[in-house]
PDB file of C-alpha atoms in Angstrom:
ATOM      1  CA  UNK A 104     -18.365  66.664  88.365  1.00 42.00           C
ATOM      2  CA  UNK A 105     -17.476  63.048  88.850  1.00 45.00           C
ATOM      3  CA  UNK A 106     -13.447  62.181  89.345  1.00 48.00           C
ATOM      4  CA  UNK A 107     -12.709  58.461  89.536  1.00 47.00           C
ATOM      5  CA  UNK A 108      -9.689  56.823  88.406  1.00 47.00           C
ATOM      6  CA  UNK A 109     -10.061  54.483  85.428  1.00 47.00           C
ATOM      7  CA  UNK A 110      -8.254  51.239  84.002  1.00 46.00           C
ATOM      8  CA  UNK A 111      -5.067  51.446  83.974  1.00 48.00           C
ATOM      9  CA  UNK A 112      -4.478  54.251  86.322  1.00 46.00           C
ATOM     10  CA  UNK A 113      -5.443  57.306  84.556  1.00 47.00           C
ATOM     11  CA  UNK A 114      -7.652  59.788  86.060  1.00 46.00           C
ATOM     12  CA  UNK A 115     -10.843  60.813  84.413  1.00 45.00           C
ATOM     13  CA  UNK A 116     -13.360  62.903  85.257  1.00 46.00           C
ATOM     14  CA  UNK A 117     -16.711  63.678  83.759  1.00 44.00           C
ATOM     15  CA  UNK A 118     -20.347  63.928  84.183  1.00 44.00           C
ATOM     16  CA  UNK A 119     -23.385  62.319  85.013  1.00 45.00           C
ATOM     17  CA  UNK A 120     -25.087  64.476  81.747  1.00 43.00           C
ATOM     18  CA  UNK A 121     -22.335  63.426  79.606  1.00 45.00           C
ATOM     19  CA  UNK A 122     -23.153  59.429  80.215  1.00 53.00           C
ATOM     20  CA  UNK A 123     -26.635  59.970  79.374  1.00 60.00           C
ATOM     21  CA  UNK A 124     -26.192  61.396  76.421  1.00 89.00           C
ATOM     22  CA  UNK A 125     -29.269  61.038  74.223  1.00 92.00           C
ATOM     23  CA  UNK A 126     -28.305  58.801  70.950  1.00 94.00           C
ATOM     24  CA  UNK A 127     -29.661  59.969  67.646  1.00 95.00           C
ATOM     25  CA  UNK A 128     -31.432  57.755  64.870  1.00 95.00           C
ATOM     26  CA  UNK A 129     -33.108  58.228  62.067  1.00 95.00           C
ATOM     27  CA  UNK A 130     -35.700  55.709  60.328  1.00 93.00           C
ATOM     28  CA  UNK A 131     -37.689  53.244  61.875  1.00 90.00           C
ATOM     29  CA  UNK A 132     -35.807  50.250  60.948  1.00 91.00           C
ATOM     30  CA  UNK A 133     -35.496  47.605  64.102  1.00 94.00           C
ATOM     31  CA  UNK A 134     -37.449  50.321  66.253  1.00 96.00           C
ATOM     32  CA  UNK A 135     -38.482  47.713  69.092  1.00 95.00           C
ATOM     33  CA  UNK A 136     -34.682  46.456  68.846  1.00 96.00           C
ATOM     34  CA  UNK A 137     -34.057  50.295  69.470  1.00 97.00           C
ATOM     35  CA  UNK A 138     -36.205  51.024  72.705  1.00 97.00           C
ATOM     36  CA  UNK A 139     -35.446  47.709  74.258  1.00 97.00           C
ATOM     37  CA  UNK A 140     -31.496  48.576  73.964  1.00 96.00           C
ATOM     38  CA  UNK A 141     -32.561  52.464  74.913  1.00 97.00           C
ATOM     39  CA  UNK A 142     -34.254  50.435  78.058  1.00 97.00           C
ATOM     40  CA  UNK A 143     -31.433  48.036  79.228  1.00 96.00           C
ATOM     41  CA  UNK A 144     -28.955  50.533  78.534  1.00 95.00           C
ATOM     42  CA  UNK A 145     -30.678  53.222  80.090  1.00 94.00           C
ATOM     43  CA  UNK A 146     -29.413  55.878  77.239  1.00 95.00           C
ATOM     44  CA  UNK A 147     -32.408  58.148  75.893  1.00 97.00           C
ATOM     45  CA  UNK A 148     -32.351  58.165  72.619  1.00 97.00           C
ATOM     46  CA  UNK A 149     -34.052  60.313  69.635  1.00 97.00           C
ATOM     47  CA  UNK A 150     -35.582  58.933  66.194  1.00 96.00           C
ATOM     48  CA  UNK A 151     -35.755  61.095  63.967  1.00 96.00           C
ATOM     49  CA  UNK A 152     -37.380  60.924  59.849  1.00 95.00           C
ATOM     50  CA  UNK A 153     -39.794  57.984  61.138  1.00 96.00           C
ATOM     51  CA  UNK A 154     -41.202  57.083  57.145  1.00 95.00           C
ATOM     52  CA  UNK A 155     -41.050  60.694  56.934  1.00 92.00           C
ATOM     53  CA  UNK A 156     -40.902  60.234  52.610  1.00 91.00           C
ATOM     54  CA  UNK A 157     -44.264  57.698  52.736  1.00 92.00           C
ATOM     55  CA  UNK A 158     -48.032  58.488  51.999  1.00 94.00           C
ATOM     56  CA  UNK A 159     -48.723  57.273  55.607  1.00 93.00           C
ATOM     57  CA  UNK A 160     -45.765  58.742  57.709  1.00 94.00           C
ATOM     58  CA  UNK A 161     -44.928  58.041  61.400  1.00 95.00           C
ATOM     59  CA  UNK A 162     -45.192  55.559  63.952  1.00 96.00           C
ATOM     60  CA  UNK A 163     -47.357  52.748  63.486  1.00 96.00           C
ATOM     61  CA  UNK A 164     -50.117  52.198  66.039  1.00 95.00           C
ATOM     62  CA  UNK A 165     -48.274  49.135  66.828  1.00 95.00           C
ATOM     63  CA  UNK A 166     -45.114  50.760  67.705  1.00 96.00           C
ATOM     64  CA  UNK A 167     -46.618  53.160  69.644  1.00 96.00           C
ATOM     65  CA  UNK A 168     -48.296  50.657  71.291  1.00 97.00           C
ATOM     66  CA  UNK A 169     -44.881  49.191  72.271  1.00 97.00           C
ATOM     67  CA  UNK A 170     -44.373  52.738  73.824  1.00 97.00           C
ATOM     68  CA  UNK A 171     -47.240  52.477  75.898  1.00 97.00           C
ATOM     69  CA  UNK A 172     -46.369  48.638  77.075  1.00 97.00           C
ATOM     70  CA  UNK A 173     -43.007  49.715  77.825  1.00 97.00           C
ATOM     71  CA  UNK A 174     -44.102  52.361  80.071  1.00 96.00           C
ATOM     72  CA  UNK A 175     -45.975  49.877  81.878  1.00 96.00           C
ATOM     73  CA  UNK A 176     -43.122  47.882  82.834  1.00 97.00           C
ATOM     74  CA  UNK A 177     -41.073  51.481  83.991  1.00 96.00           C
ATOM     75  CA  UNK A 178     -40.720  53.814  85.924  1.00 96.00           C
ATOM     76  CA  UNK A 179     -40.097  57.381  84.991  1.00 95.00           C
ATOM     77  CA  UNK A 180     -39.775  57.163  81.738  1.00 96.00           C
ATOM     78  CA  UNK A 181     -40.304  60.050  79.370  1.00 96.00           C
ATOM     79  CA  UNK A 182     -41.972  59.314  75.448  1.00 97.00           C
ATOM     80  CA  UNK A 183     -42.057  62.832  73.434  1.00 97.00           C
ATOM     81  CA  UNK A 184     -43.888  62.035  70.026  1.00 96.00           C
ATOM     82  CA  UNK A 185     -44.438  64.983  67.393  1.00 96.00           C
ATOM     83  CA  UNK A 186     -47.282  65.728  65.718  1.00 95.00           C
ATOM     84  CA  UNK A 187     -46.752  63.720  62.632  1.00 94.00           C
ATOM     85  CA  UNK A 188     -45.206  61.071  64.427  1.00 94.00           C
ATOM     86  CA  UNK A 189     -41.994  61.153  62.638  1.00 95.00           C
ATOM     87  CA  UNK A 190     -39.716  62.506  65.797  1.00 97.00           C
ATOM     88  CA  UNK A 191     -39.972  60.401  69.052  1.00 96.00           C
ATOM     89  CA  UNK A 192     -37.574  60.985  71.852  1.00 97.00           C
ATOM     90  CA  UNK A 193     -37.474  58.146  74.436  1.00 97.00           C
ATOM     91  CA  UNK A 194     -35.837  58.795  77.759  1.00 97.00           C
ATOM     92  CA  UNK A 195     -36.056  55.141  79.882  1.00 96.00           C
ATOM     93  CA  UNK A 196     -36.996  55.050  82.761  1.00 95.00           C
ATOM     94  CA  UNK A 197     -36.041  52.394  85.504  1.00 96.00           C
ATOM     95  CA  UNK A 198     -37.371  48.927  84.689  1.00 96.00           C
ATOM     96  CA  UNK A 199     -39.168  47.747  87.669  1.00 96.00           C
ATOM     97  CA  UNK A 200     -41.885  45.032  86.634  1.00 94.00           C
ATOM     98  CA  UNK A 201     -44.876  44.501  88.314  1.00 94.00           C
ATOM     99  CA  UNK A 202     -47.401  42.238  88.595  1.00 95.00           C
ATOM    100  CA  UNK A 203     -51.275  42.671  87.926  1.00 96.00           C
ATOM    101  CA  UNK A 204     -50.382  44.090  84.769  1.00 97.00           C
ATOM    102  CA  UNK A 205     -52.697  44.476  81.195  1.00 97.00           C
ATOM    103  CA  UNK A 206     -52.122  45.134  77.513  1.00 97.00           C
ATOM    104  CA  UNK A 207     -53.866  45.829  74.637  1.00 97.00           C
ATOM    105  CA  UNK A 208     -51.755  44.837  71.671  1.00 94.00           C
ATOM    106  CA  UNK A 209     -54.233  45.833  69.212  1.00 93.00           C
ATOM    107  CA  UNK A 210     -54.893  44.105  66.392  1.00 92.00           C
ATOM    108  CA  UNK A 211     -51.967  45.026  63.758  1.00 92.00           C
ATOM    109  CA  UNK A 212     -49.409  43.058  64.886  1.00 92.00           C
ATOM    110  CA  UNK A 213     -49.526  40.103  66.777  1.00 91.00           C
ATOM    111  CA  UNK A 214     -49.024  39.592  70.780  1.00 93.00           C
ATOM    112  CA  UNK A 215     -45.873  36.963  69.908  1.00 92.00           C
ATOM    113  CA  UNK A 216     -44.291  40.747  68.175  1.00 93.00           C
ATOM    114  CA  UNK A 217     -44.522  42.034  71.795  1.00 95.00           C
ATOM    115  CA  UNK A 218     -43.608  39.334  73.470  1.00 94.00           C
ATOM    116  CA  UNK A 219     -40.140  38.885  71.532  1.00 94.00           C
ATOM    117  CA  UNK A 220     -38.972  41.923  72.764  1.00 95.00           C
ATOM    118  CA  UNK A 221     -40.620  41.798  76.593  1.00 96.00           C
ATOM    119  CA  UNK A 222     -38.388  38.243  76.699  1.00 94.00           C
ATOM    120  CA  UNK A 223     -35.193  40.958  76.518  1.00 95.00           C
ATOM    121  CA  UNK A 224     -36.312  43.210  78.592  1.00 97.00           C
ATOM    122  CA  UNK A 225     -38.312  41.316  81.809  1.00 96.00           C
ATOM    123  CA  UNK A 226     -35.032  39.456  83.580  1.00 96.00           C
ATOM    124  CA  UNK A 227     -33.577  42.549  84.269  1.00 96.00           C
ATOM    125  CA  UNK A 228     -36.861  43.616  86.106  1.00 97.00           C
ATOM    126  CA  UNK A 229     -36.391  44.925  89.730  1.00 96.00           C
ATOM    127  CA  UNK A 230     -39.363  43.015  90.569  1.00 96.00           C
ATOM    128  CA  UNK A 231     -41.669  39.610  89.578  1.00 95.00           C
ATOM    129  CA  UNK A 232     -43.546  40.271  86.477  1.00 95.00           C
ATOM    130  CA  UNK A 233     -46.622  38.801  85.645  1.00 96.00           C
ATOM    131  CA  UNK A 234     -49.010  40.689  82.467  1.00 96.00           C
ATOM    132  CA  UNK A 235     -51.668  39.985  80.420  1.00 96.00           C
ATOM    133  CA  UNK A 236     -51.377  40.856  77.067  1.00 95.00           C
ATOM    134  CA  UNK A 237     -55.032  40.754  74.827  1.00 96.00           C
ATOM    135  CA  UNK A 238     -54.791  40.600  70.738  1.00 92.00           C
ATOM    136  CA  UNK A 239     -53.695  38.589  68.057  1.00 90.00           C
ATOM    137  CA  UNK A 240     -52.271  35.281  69.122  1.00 84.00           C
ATOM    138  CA  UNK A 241     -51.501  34.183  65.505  1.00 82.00           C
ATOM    139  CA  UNK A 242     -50.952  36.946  62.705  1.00 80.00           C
ATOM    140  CA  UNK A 243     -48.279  36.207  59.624  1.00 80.00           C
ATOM    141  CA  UNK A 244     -46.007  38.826  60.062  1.00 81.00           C
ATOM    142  CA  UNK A 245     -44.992  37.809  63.552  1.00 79.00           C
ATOM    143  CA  UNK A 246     -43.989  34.638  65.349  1.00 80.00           C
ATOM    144  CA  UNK A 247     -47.491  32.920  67.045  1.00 77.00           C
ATOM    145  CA  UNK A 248     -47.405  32.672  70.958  1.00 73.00           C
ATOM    146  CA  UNK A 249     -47.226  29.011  70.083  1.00 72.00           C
ATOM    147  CA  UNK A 250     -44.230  29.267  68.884  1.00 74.00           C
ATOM    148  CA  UNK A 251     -42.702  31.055  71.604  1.00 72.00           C
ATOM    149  CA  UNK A 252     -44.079  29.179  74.243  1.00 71.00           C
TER     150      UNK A 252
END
């Protein structure tokens, strides 16, 4: 157990386990808002009922190729995904960078949809990152490199 003194004066104690406390969620509304927060924050968190009521249900290959990219960029972290793809737990690992890296971005969404939430993510990198990311540059449900650049 921790024992610090807080604000103010008043003792508090507590533990590490109780600050990382996972965070639950259900849907998969603003799911790359989620695991860039989950990443900067450092909290693990847990989606659960990911279009659990569609014909098609789970994680889109584009999310989970989020998953993968974000992965890349740390170190230690821990992706669960059930079967169906409806439950994900995402424990974040630390965010170190690197350079040298590669991405396949797939072709569902385009690279601009990755890079929008790298741009939150990459200043708080231990290290220089540099990455290549290959797919769509211009696609009409995300913003076109272009734009970004």
């Amino acid at each position: 157990r921790e024992r610090g003194r807080a604000q103010g004066g008043r003792a508090w104690t507590g533990s590490r386990a109780r600050m990382s406390k996972t965070m639950h969620l259900k849907g998969c509304s603003i799911f790359r808002h989620r695991i860039v927060c989950a990443t900067l924050s450092g909290k693990p968190i847990r989606i659960t009922d990911i279009r659990s009521e569609t014909d098609q249900p789970g994680l889109r290959d584009f999310e989970a190729s989020f998953l993968r990219l974000m992965d890349k960029i740390t170190n230690g972290s821990h992706i669960e995904i059930n079967d169906t793809g409806t439950k994900l737990r995402y424990k974040p690992g630390i965010l170190i960078g690197g350079t040298g890296l590669e991405h396949d971005c797939g072709k569902s969404r385009g690279i601009g949809w990755f890079v929008e939430g790298l741009l939150c993510v990459l200043p708080f990198a231990k290290n220089p990152v540099s990455i290549t990311l290959k797919g769509l540059s211009n696609e009409e449900t995300s913003v076109g490199v272009d734009t970004l650049r």
